Amino acid sequence: MSDLLGRLRERGWRLTAQRRVVAEVLDGDHIHLTADEVHARAAERLPEISRATVYNTLRELVHRGEVVEVSTDGRAKRYDPNARSPHHHLLCARCGLIRDVHPTGDPLSDLPPSQSFGFTVSEVEVTYRGFCPDCAI
Amino acid sequence: MSDLLGRLRERGWRLTAQRRVVAEVLDGDHIHLTADEVHARAAERLPEISRATVYNTLRELVHRGEVVEVSTDGRAKRYDPNARSPHHHLLCARCGLIRDVHPTGDPLSDLPPSQSFGFTVSEVEVTYRGFCPDCAI
DNA sequence: ACCCTACATTGGACAGAATCTAAGGCAAGG
DNA sequence: CCTTGCCTTAGATTCTGTCCAATGTAGGGT
């Protein structure tokens, strides 16, 4: 996610102040923010930015593979700027904290053809649920 | 999920006509229904049942571990009555269909201690995304 | 440097999912 | 069969996310 803006411009992405701010918010902390959290942080720098724009921009970034959408608990989707290196998630069931992990092995190989029921599988998402050190007590 | 009602009564669950119908709907087909689909099917037998009651009952069942909540991308959550045998899910990205799969291998073993960051991991959720035979075209 | 035009943004309305509320209903134990 | 406290109801409300027509603007062409 380092030179996101440069990569996007090369691919003919129209660079606007709003998009720049959204990209910078995502690039800032490597936290997994919800769309409204992204909007709130973007609005600190660009107060007139609208929610629709943030949603549109996030959808664009997901579509271009620069950001991964993570839906944890059926509540708001969260956006993971660390899309370059494939990874999975460690989720705290109490406080909602998400951490990236890089497990060994390939989960796709754990799905034998006899179990794919004619699906054309393109991605696998693995979520480890438990308690983070602070919540385990 | 066979003697669900008996198990619940033993644990002091107040048995009402509405709850009985919801449990029976879930027990019927082993499909993964959304809350509103459960409500629609329950209403066929008990027309005056309210949406809130279905939601409440499903939440109760999830909380008691009798049903698993599957949250797909921002769509409605689906409820999986097959909570007794551990399994994973095949999800169609277009129509939302969910199928149970029983992959080989243990995903938990793919998470080395060096990657668990102090979390006490209790469960793993694996979702294979792709297109079902009807949507692949 | 300026103008065009296609594309982006806005903000409010809208839609779907789920939860909350207050009033009334009823299961289960005594 | 009475009481108590949990359950149910209908509708309002919250929360996410999308859509729309009107307006603004980035960046290429001249």
mmCIF file of C-alpha atoms (C1' of nucleotides) in Angstrom:
data_model
loop_
_atom_site.group_PDB
_atom_site.id
_atom_site.type_symbol
_atom_site.label_atom_id
_atom_site.label_comp_id
_atom_site.label_asym_id
_atom_site.label_seq_id
_atom_site.Cartn_x
_atom_site.Cartn_y
_atom_site.Cartn_z
ATOM 1 C CA MET A 1 0.000 0.000 0.000
ATOM 2 C CA SER A 2 3.032 2.256 -0.068
ATOM 3 C CA ASP A 3 2.688 4.115 -3.360
ATOM 4 C CA LEU A 4 -0.999 3.562 -3.768
ATOM 5 C CA LEU A 5 -1.700 6.899 -5.373
ATOM 6 C CA GLY A 6 1.051 6.457 -7.949
ATOM 7 C CA ARG A 7 -0.173 3.000 -8.900
ATOM 8 C CA LEU A 8 -3.729 4.188 -9.255
ATOM 9 C CA ARG A 9 -2.791 7.179 -11.363
ATOM 10 C CA GLU A 10 -0.876 4.927 -13.734
ATOM 11 C CA ARG A 11 -4.033 2.954 -14.268
ATOM 12 C CA GLY A 12 -5.964 6.038 -15.220
ATOM 13 C CA TRP A 13 -7.537 6.752 -11.882
ATOM 14 C CA ARG A 14 -8.719 10.292 -11.671
ATOM 15 C CA LEU A 15 -7.038 11.846 -8.664
ATOM 16 C CA THR A 16 -9.230 14.110 -6.586
ATOM 17 C CA ALA A 17 -8.763 15.650 -3.162
ATOM 18 C CA GLN A 18 -11.405 13.313 -1.726
ATOM 19 C CA ARG A 19 -9.801 10.163 -3.073
ATOM 20 C CA ARG A 20 -6.406 11.290 -1.897
ATOM 21 C CA VAL A 21 -7.694 11.807 1.634
ATOM 22 C CA VAL A 22 -9.437 8.428 1.735
ATOM 23 C CA ALA A 23 -6.294 6.699 0.522
ATOM 24 C CA GLU A 24 -4.204 8.544 3.086
ATOM 25 C CA VAL A 25 -6.545 7.596 5.919
ATOM 26 C CA LEU A 26 -6.293 3.956 4.938
ATOM 27 C CA ASP A 27 -2.549 4.197 4.527
ATOM 28 C CA GLY A 28 -2.076 5.870 7.902
ATOM 29 C CA ASP A 29 -2.626 3.364 10.645
ATOM 30 C CA HIS A 30 -2.852 -0.247 9.664
ATOM 31 C CA ILE A 31 -6.081 -0.649 11.516
ATOM 32 C CA HIS A 32 -9.192 -2.131 9.996
ATOM 33 C CA LEU A 33 -11.655 0.725 9.876
ATOM 34 C CA THR A 34 -15.331 0.685 9.024
ATOM 35 C CA ALA A 35 -16.552 2.857 6.167
ATOM 36 C CA ASP A 36 -18.015 5.378 8.575
ATOM 37 C CA GLU A 37 -14.793 5.509 10.556
ATOM 38 C CA VAL A 38 -12.927 6.198 7.336
ATOM 39 C CA HIS A 39 -15.455 8.915 6.599
ATOM 40 C CA ALA A 40 -15.014 10.457 10.038
ATOM 41 C CA ARG A 41 -11.238 10.561 9.722
ATOM 42 C CA ALA A 42 -11.372 11.848 6.184
ATOM 43 C CA ALA A 43 -13.775 14.573 7.288
ATOM 44 C CA GLU A 44 -11.205 15.818 9.802
ATOM 45 C CA ARG A 45 -9.044 16.891 6.907
ATOM 46 C CA LEU A 46 -11.694 17.584 4.291
ATOM 47 C CA PRO A 47 -14.868 18.528 6.187
ATOM 48 C CA GLU A 48 -17.150 18.646 3.172
ATOM 49 C CA ILE A 49 -16.444 15.124 1.978
ATOM 50 C CA SER A 50 -19.653 13.158 1.615
ATOM 51 C CA ARG A 51 -20.429 9.665 2.803
ATOM 52 C CA ALA A 52 -21.364 8.560 -0.688
ATOM 53 C CA THR A 53 -17.909 9.480 -1.941
ATOM 54 C CA VAL A 54 -16.199 7.494 0.777
ATOM 55 C CA TYR A 55 -18.364 4.476 0.008
ATOM 56 C CA ASN A 56 -17.751 4.866 -3.722
ATOM 57 C CA THR A 57 -14.017 5.209 -3.236
ATOM 58 C CA LEU A 58 -13.805 2.208 -0.953
ATOM 59 C CA ARG A 59 -15.789 0.148 -3.453
ATOM 60 C CA GLU A 60 -13.379 1.230 -6.179
ATOM 61 C CA LEU A 61 -10.340 0.327 -4.120
ATOM 62 C CA VAL A 62 -11.770 -3.089 -3.296
ATOM 63 C CA HIS A 63 -12.597 -3.651 -6.943
ATOM 64 C CA ARG A 64 -9.055 -2.773 -7.953
ATOM 65 C CA GLY A 65 -7.638 -5.114 -5.345
ATOM 66 C CA GLU A 66 -5.924 -2.427 -3.297
ATOM 67 C CA VAL A 67 -8.047 -2.985 -0.210
ATOM 68 C CA VAL A 68 -9.736 -6.056 1.215
ATOM 69 C CA GLU A 69 -13.245 -5.978 2.591
ATOM 70 C CA VAL A 70 -13.659 -7.899 5.827
ATOM 71 C CA SER A 71 -17.096 -8.653 7.187
ATOM 72 C CA THR A 72 -16.725 -9.872 10.734
ATOM 73 C CA ASP A 73 -19.987 -9.919 12.600
ATOM 74 C CA GLY A 74 -22.702 -8.820 10.215
ATOM 75 C CA ARG A 75 -22.278 -5.276 11.393
ATOM 76 C CA ALA A 76 -20.312 -2.746 9.385
ATOM 77 C CA LYS A 77 -17.784 -4.078 6.911
ATOM 78 C CA ARG A 78 -14.186 -3.214 7.656
ATOM 79 C CA TYR A 79 -11.486 -2.305 5.179
ATOM 80 C CA ASP A 80 -8.034 -3.802 5.276
ATOM 81 C CA PRO A 81 -5.402 -1.774 3.421
ATOM 82 C CA ASN A 82 -2.926 -4.640 3.578
ATOM 83 C CA ALA A 83 -4.117 -6.293 0.380
ATOM 84 C CA ARG A 84 -0.664 -6.864 -1.118
ATOM 85 C CA SER A 85 0.330 -9.797 1.060
ATOM 86 C CA PRO A 86 -2.251 -12.540 1.380
ATOM 87 C CA HIS A 87 -3.106 -13.092 4.982
ATOM 88 C CA HIS A 88 -5.868 -14.112 7.332
ATOM 89 C CA HIS A 89 -7.412 -12.615 10.420
ATOM 90 C CA LEU A 90 -7.311 -13.117 14.133
ATOM 91 C CA LEU A 91 -10.504 -11.708 15.644
ATOM 92 C CA CYS A 92 -11.182 -10.990 19.287
ATOM 93 C CA ALA A 93 -14.729 -12.066 20.067
ATOM 94 C CA ARG A 94 -15.015 -9.601 22.899
ATOM 95 C CA CYS A 95 -13.521 -6.294 21.773
ATOM 96 C CA GLY A 96 -13.581 -6.781 18.000
ATOM 97 C CA LEU A 97 -9.840 -6.255 17.525
ATOM 98 C CA ILE A 98 -8.534 -7.663 14.261
ATOM 99 C CA ARG A 99 -4.931 -8.699 13.665
ATOM 100 C CA ASP A 100 -3.390 -9.915 10.468
ATOM 101 C CA VAL A 101 -1.731 -13.320 10.521
ATOM 102 C CA HIS A 102 0.246 -15.263 7.954
ATOM 103 C CA PRO A 103 -0.459 -18.940 8.549
ATOM 104 C CA THR A 104 1.498 -21.702 6.924
ATOM 105 C CA GLY A 105 -0.192 -24.007 4.451
ATOM 106 C CA ASP A 106 -2.716 -23.294 1.746
ATOM 107 C CA PRO A 107 -6.346 -23.587 2.791
ATOM 108 C CA LEU A 108 -7.413 -24.015 -0.839
ATOM 109 C CA SER A 109 -5.620 -27.336 -0.944
ATOM 110 C CA ASP A 110 -7.788 -28.490 1.952
ATOM 111 C CA LEU A 111 -10.825 -28.440 -0.337
ATOM 112 C CA PRO A 112 -10.786 -31.619 -2.435
ATOM 113 C CA PRO A 113 -12.641 -31.507 -5.783
ATOM 114 C CA SER A 114 -15.195 -33.943 -4.403
ATOM 115 C CA GLN A 115 -16.211 -31.255 -1.926
ATOM 116 C CA SER A 116 -16.492 -28.287 -4.253
ATOM 117 C CA PHE A 117 -19.957 -29.148 -5.576
ATOM 118 C CA GLY A 118 -19.357 -27.533 -8.952
ATOM 119 C CA PHE A 119 -18.371 -24.192 -7.458
ATOM 120 C CA THR A 120 -15.557 -22.267 -9.105
ATOM 121 C CA VAL A 121 -13.741 -21.184 -5.973
ATOM 122 C CA SER A 122 -11.576 -18.118 -6.280
ATOM 123 C CA GLU A 123 -10.697 -17.136 -2.745
ATOM 124 C CA VAL A 124 -10.555 -18.418 0.776
ATOM 125 C CA GLU A 125 -11.073 -16.408 3.891
ATOM 126 C CA VAL A 126 -9.912 -17.770 7.218
ATOM 127 C CA THR A 127 -10.880 -16.195 10.508
ATOM 128 C CA TYR A 128 -9.506 -17.380 13.827
ATOM 129 C CA ARG A 129 -11.803 -16.420 16.659
ATOM 130 C CA GLY A 130 -10.780 -16.140 20.272
ATOM 131 C CA PHE A 131 -9.795 -13.614 22.875
ATOM 132 C CA CYS A 132 -6.952 -11.172 22.595
ATOM 133 C CA PRO A 133 -4.447 -10.968 25.470
ATOM 134 C CA ASP A 134 -6.288 -8.047 27.060
ATOM 135 C CA CYS A 135 -9.683 -9.729 26.927
ATOM 136 C CA ALA A 136 -8.598 -13.237 27.897
ATOM 137 C CA ILE A 137 -7.993 -12.208 31.519
ATOM 138 C CA MET B 1 -30.275 -30.535 16.132
ATOM 139 C CA SER B 2 -32.520 -33.562 16.565
ATOM 140 C CA ASP B 3 -34.078 -33.117 19.997
ATOM 141 C CA LEU B 4 -33.540 -29.415 20.134
ATOM 142 C CA LEU B 5 -36.740 -28.610 21.974
ATOM 143 C CA GLY B 6 -36.049 -31.190 24.665
ATOM 144 C CA ARG B 7 -32.539 -29.892 25.225
ATOM 145 C CA LEU B 8 -33.725 -26.326 25.452
ATOM 146 C CA ARG B 9 -36.515 -27.117 27.894
ATOM 147 C CA GLU B 10 -34.054 -28.864 30.168
ATOM 148 C CA ARG B 11 -32.070 -25.665 30.298
ATOM 149 C CA GLY B 12 -35.078 -23.693 31.393
ATOM 150 C CA TRP B 13 -36.140 -22.348 28.033
ATOM 151 C CA ARG B 14 -39.685 -21.158 28.096
ATOM 152 C CA LEU B 15 -41.462 -23.036 25.346
ATOM 153 C CA THR B 16 -43.947 -21.010 23.328
ATOM 154 C CA ALA B 17 -45.758 -21.723 20.102
ATOM 155 C CA GLN B 18 -43.613 -19.139 18.298
ATOM 156 C CA ARG B 19 -40.323 -20.621 19.460
ATOM 157 C CA ARG B 20 -41.482 -24.101 18.610
ATOM 158 C CA VAL B 21 -42.302 -23.040 15.054
ATOM 159 C CA VAL B 22 -38.967 -21.286 14.561
ATOM 160 C CA ALA B 23 -37.092 -24.330 15.806
ATOM 161 C CA GLU B 24 -39.115 -26.586 13.538
ATOM 162 C CA VAL B 25 -38.439 -24.414 10.499
ATOM 163 C CA LEU B 26 -34.717 -24.563 11.164
ATOM 164 C CA ASP B 27 -34.857 -28.280 11.793
ATOM 165 C CA GLY B 28 -36.795 -28.929 8.585
ATOM 166 C CA ASP B 29 -34.553 -28.414 5.605
ATOM 167 C CA HIS B 30 -30.873 -28.149 6.215
ATOM 168 C CA ILE B 31 -30.657 -24.990 4.203
ATOM 169 C CA HIS B 32 -29.117 -21.788 5.447
ATOM 170 C CA LEU B 33 -31.991 -19.359 5.697
ATOM 171 C CA THR B 34 -31.936 -15.650 6.383
ATOM 172 C CA ALA B 35 -33.887 -14.339 9.354
ATOM 173 C CA ASP B 36 -36.616 -13.051 7.064
ATOM 174 C CA GLU B 37 -36.857 -16.369 5.267
ATOM 175 C CA VAL B 38 -37.247 -18.074 8.618
ATOM 176 C CA HIS B 39 -39.935 -15.550 9.449
ATOM 177 C CA ALA B 40 -41.748 -16.187 6.166
ATOM 178 C CA ARG B 41 -41.757 -19.950 6.678
ATOM 179 C CA ALA B 42 -42.767 -19.641 10.307
ATOM 180 C CA ALA B 43 -45.614 -17.339 9.315
ATOM 181 C CA GLU B 44 -47.013 -20.056 7.052
ATOM 182 C CA ARG B 45 -47.813 -22.040 10.152
ATOM 183 C CA LEU B 46 -48.344 -19.243 12.637
ATOM 184 C CA PRO B 47 -49.457 -16.211 10.644
ATOM 185 C CA GLU B 48 -49.351 -13.725 13.479
ATOM 186 C CA ILE B 49 -45.736 -14.334 14.459
ATOM 187 C CA SER B 50 -43.746 -11.132 14.457
ATOM 188 C CA ARG B 51 -40.381 -10.413 12.965
ATOM 189 C CA ALA B 52 -38.973 -9.309 16.300
ATOM 190 C CA THR B 53 -39.804 -12.667 17.832
ATOM 191 C CA VAL B 54 -38.008 -14.516 15.061
ATOM 192 C CA TYR B 55 -34.971 -12.292 15.497
ATOM 193 C CA ASN B 56 -35.055 -12.738 19.261
ATOM 194 C CA THR B 57 -35.392 -16.488 19.000
ATOM 195 C CA LEU B 58 -32.577 -16.793 16.492
ATOM 196 C CA ARG B 59 -30.336 -14.692 18.705
ATOM 197 C CA GLU B 60 -31.164 -16.953 21.638
ATOM 198 C CA LEU B 61 -30.389 -20.066 19.646
ATOM 199 C CA VAL B 62 -27.078 -18.657 18.468
ATOM 200 C CA HIS B 63 -26.200 -17.647 22.010
ATOM 201 C CA ARG B 64 -26.947 -21.151 23.255
ATOM 202 C CA GLY B 65 -24.808 -22.689 20.537
ATOM 203 C CA GLU B 66 -27.636 -24.508 18.797
ATOM 204 C CA VAL B 67 -27.364 -22.536 15.585
ATOM 205 C CA VAL B 68 -24.443 -20.861 13.857
ATOM 206 C CA GLU B 69 -24.719 -17.381 12.451
ATOM 207 C CA VAL B 70 -23.037 -16.951 9.084
ATOM 208 C CA SER B 71 -22.488 -13.374 8.043
ATOM 209 C CA THR B 72 -21.793 -13.027 4.372
ATOM 210 C CA ASP B 73 -20.817 -9.765 2.717
ATOM 211 C CA GLY B 74 -23.119 -7.145 4.072
ATOM 212 C CA ARG B 75 -26.120 -9.176 3.055
ATOM 213 C CA ALA B 76 -28.550 -10.634 5.545
ATOM 214 C CA LYS B 77 -27.042 -13.035 8.055
ATOM 215 C CA ARG B 78 -27.921 -16.677 7.503
ATOM 216 C CA TYR B 79 -28.567 -19.290 10.134
ATOM 217 C CA ASP B 80 -27.005 -22.705 10.032
ATOM 218 C CA PRO B 81 -28.817 -25.318 12.119
ATOM 219 C CA ASN B 82 -25.961 -27.756 11.643
ATOM 220 C CA ALA B 83 -24.012 -26.517 14.646
ATOM 221 C CA ARG B 84 -23.234 -29.954 16.025
ATOM 222 C CA SER B 85 -20.718 -31.089 13.392
ATOM 223 C CA PRO B 86 -17.862 -28.717 12.624
ATOM 224 C CA HIS B 87 -17.729 -27.728 8.983
ATOM 225 C CA HIS B 88 -16.944 -24.848 6.678
ATOM 226 C CA HIS B 89 -18.799 -22.948 4.009
ATOM 227 C CA LEU B 90 -18.843 -22.520 0.270
ATOM 228 C CA LEU B 91 -20.368 -19.170 -0.583
ATOM 229 C CA CYS B 92 -21.634 -18.012 -3.948
ATOM 230 C CA ALA B 93 -20.580 -14.410 -4.411
ATOM 231 C CA ARG B 94 -23.461 -13.719 -6.758
ATOM 232 C CA CYS B 95 -26.611 -15.302 -5.344
ATOM 233 C CA GLY B 96 -25.550 -15.802 -1.732
ATOM 234 C CA LEU B 97 -26.092 -19.563 -1.684
ATOM 235 C CA ILE B 98 -24.220 -21.322 1.098
ATOM 236 C CA ARG B 99 -23.207 -24.976 1.127
ATOM 237 C CA ASP B 100 -21.560 -26.888 3.912
ATOM 238 C CA VAL B 101 -18.256 -28.550 3.164
ATOM 239 C CA HIS B 102 -16.044 -30.845 5.190
ATOM 240 C CA PRO B 103 -12.501 -30.127 4.077
ATOM 241 C CA THR B 104 -9.593 -32.335 4.960
ATOM 242 C CA GLY B 105 -6.904 -31.015 7.242
ATOM 243 C CA ASP B 106 -7.154 -28.901 10.350
ATOM 244 C CA PRO B 107 -6.943 -25.159 9.777
ATOM 245 C CA LEU B 108 -6.034 -24.620 13.419
ATOM 246 C CA SER B 109 -2.753 -26.423 12.853
ATOM 247 C CA ASP B 110 -1.921 -23.882 10.152
ATOM 248 C CA LEU B 111 -1.597 -21.211 12.833
ATOM 249 C CA PRO B 112 1.831 -21.588 14.452
ATOM 250 C CA PRO B 113 2.201 -20.285 18.017
ATOM 251 C CA SER B 114 4.515 -17.554 16.726
ATOM 252 C CA GLN B 115 1.542 -16.154 14.821
ATOM 253 C CA SER B 116 -1.089 -16.232 17.535
ATOM 254 C CA PHE B 117 0.038 -13.021 19.229
ATOM 255 C CA GLY B 118 -1.136 -14.150 22.655
ATOM 256 C CA PHE B 119 -4.673 -14.830 21.488
ATOM 257 C CA THR B 120 -6.477 -17.829 22.920
ATOM 258 C CA VAL B 121 -8.006 -19.114 19.717
ATOM 259 C CA SER B 122 -11.082 -21.267 20.125
ATOM 260 C CA GLU B 123 -12.526 -21.582 16.655
ATOM 261 C CA VAL B 124 -11.684 -21.211 13.019
ATOM 262 C CA GLU B 125 -14.055 -20.192 10.320
ATOM 263 C CA VAL B 126 -13.186 -20.931 6.718
ATOM 264 C CA THR B 127 -15.179 -19.501 3.834
ATOM 265 C CA TYR B 128 -14.521 -20.472 0.244
ATOM 266 C CA ARG B 129 -15.825 -17.822 -2.131
ATOM 267 C CA GLY B 130 -16.687 -18.330 -5.748
ATOM 268 C CA PHE B 131 -19.633 -18.931 -8.010
ATOM 269 C CA CYS B 132 -22.112 -21.740 -7.720
ATOM 270 C CA PRO B 133 -22.827 -23.851 -10.817
ATOM 271 C CA ASP B 134 -25.897 -21.784 -11.686
ATOM 272 C CA CYS B 135 -24.128 -18.448 -11.377
ATOM 273 C CA ALA B 136 -20.805 -19.436 -12.992
ATOM 274 C CA ILE B 137 -22.238 -19.513 -16.541
ATOM 275 C "C1'" DA C 1 -2.969 29.074 -20.519
ATOM 276 C "C1'" DC C 2 -7.598 28.025 -21.391
ATOM 277 C "C1'" DC C 3 -11.541 25.340 -22.435
ATOM 278 C "C1'" DC C 4 -14.178 20.834 -22.850
ATOM 279 C "C1'" DT C 5 -16.036 16.959 -21.490
ATOM 280 C "C1'" DA C 6 -16.227 12.893 -19.231
ATOM 281 C "C1'" DC C 7 -16.072 11.610 -14.851
ATOM 282 C "C1'" DA C 8 -16.425 12.598 -9.699
ATOM 283 C "C1'" DT C 9 -18.866 14.630 -5.838
ATOM 284 C "C1'" DT C 10 -22.687 16.088 -3.217
ATOM 285 C "C1'" DG C 11 -26.520 15.574 0.024
ATOM 286 C "C1'" DG C 12 -30.685 13.919 0.747
ATOM 287 C "C1'" DA C 13 -33.909 10.353 -0.151
ATOM 288 C "C1'" DC C 14 -34.279 5.657 -0.016
ATOM 289 C "C1'" DA C 15 -33.921 0.576 1.094
ATOM 290 C "C1'" DG C 16 -32.745 -3.539 3.715
ATOM 291 C "C1'" DA C 17 -31.472 -5.610 8.078
ATOM 292 C "C1'" DA C 18 -31.813 -5.704 12.736
ATOM 293 C "C1'" DT C 19 -32.969 -3.741 17.260
ATOM 294 C "C1'" DC C 20 -35.717 -1.223 20.629
ATOM 295 C "C1'" DT C 21 -39.959 0.085 23.163
ATOM 296 C "C1'" DA C 22 -44.118 -0.129 25.789
ATOM 297 C "C1'" DA C 23 -48.267 -2.486 26.315
ATOM 298 C "C1'" DG C 24 -50.516 -6.649 26.650
ATOM 299 C "C1'" DG C 25 -50.295 -12.043 26.698
ATOM 300 C "C1'" DC C 26 -49.330 -16.373 28.514
ATOM 301 C "C1'" DA C 27 -46.200 -20.554 30.273
ATOM 302 C "C1'" DA C 28 -44.951 -22.713 34.239
ATOM 303 C "C1'" DG C 29 -44.385 -23.134 39.137
ATOM 304 C "C1'" DG C 30 -46.693 -22.824 43.422
ATOM 305 C "C1'" DC D 1 -56.164 -21.593 39.108
ATOM 306 C "C1'" DC D 2 -53.365 -17.546 40.263
ATOM 307 C "C1'" DT D 3 -49.390 -15.066 40.136
ATOM 308 C "C1'" DT D 4 -45.176 -13.723 38.331
ATOM 309 C "C1'" DG D 5 -42.006 -12.686 35.174
ATOM 310 C "C1'" DC D 6 -40.617 -13.665 30.796
ATOM 311 C "C1'" DC D 7 -42.415 -13.500 25.939
ATOM 312 C "C1'" DT D 8 -44.745 -11.426 21.998
ATOM 313 C "C1'" DT D 9 -46.420 -7.778 19.303
ATOM 314 C "C1'" DA D 10 -46.484 -3.787 16.025
ATOM 315 C "C1'" DG D 11 -44.398 -0.045 14.860
ATOM 316 C "C1'" DA D 12 -40.756 3.236 15.361
ATOM 317 C "C1'" DT D 13 -35.894 3.596 15.238
ATOM 318 C "C1'" DT D 14 -31.078 2.764 14.301
ATOM 319 C "C1'" DC D 15 -27.534 1.417 11.455
ATOM 320 C "C1'" DT D 16 -25.352 0.399 6.841
ATOM 321 C "C1'" DG D 17 -25.163 1.123 2.494
ATOM 322 C "C1'" DT D 18 -26.968 2.632 -2.239
ATOM 323 C "C1'" DC D 19 -29.162 5.692 -5.607
ATOM 324 C "C1'" DC D 20 -30.128 9.918 -7.891
ATOM 325 C "C1'" DA D 21 -30.063 14.402 -10.365
ATOM 326 C "C1'" DA D 22 -27.635 18.492 -10.023
ATOM 327 C "C1'" DT D 23 -23.246 20.500 -9.643
ATOM 328 C "C1'" DG D 24 -18.193 20.605 -9.670
ATOM 329 C "C1'" DT D 25 -13.632 19.591 -11.534
ATOM 330 C "C1'" DA D 26 -9.225 16.882 -13.290
ATOM 331 C "C1'" DG D 27 -6.668 16.442 -17.008
ATOM 332 C "C1'" DG D 28 -6.180 16.073 -21.980
ATOM 333 C "C1'" DG D 29 -6.559 18.759 -26.284
ATOM 334 C "C1'" DT D 30 -5.779 23.000 -28.638
#
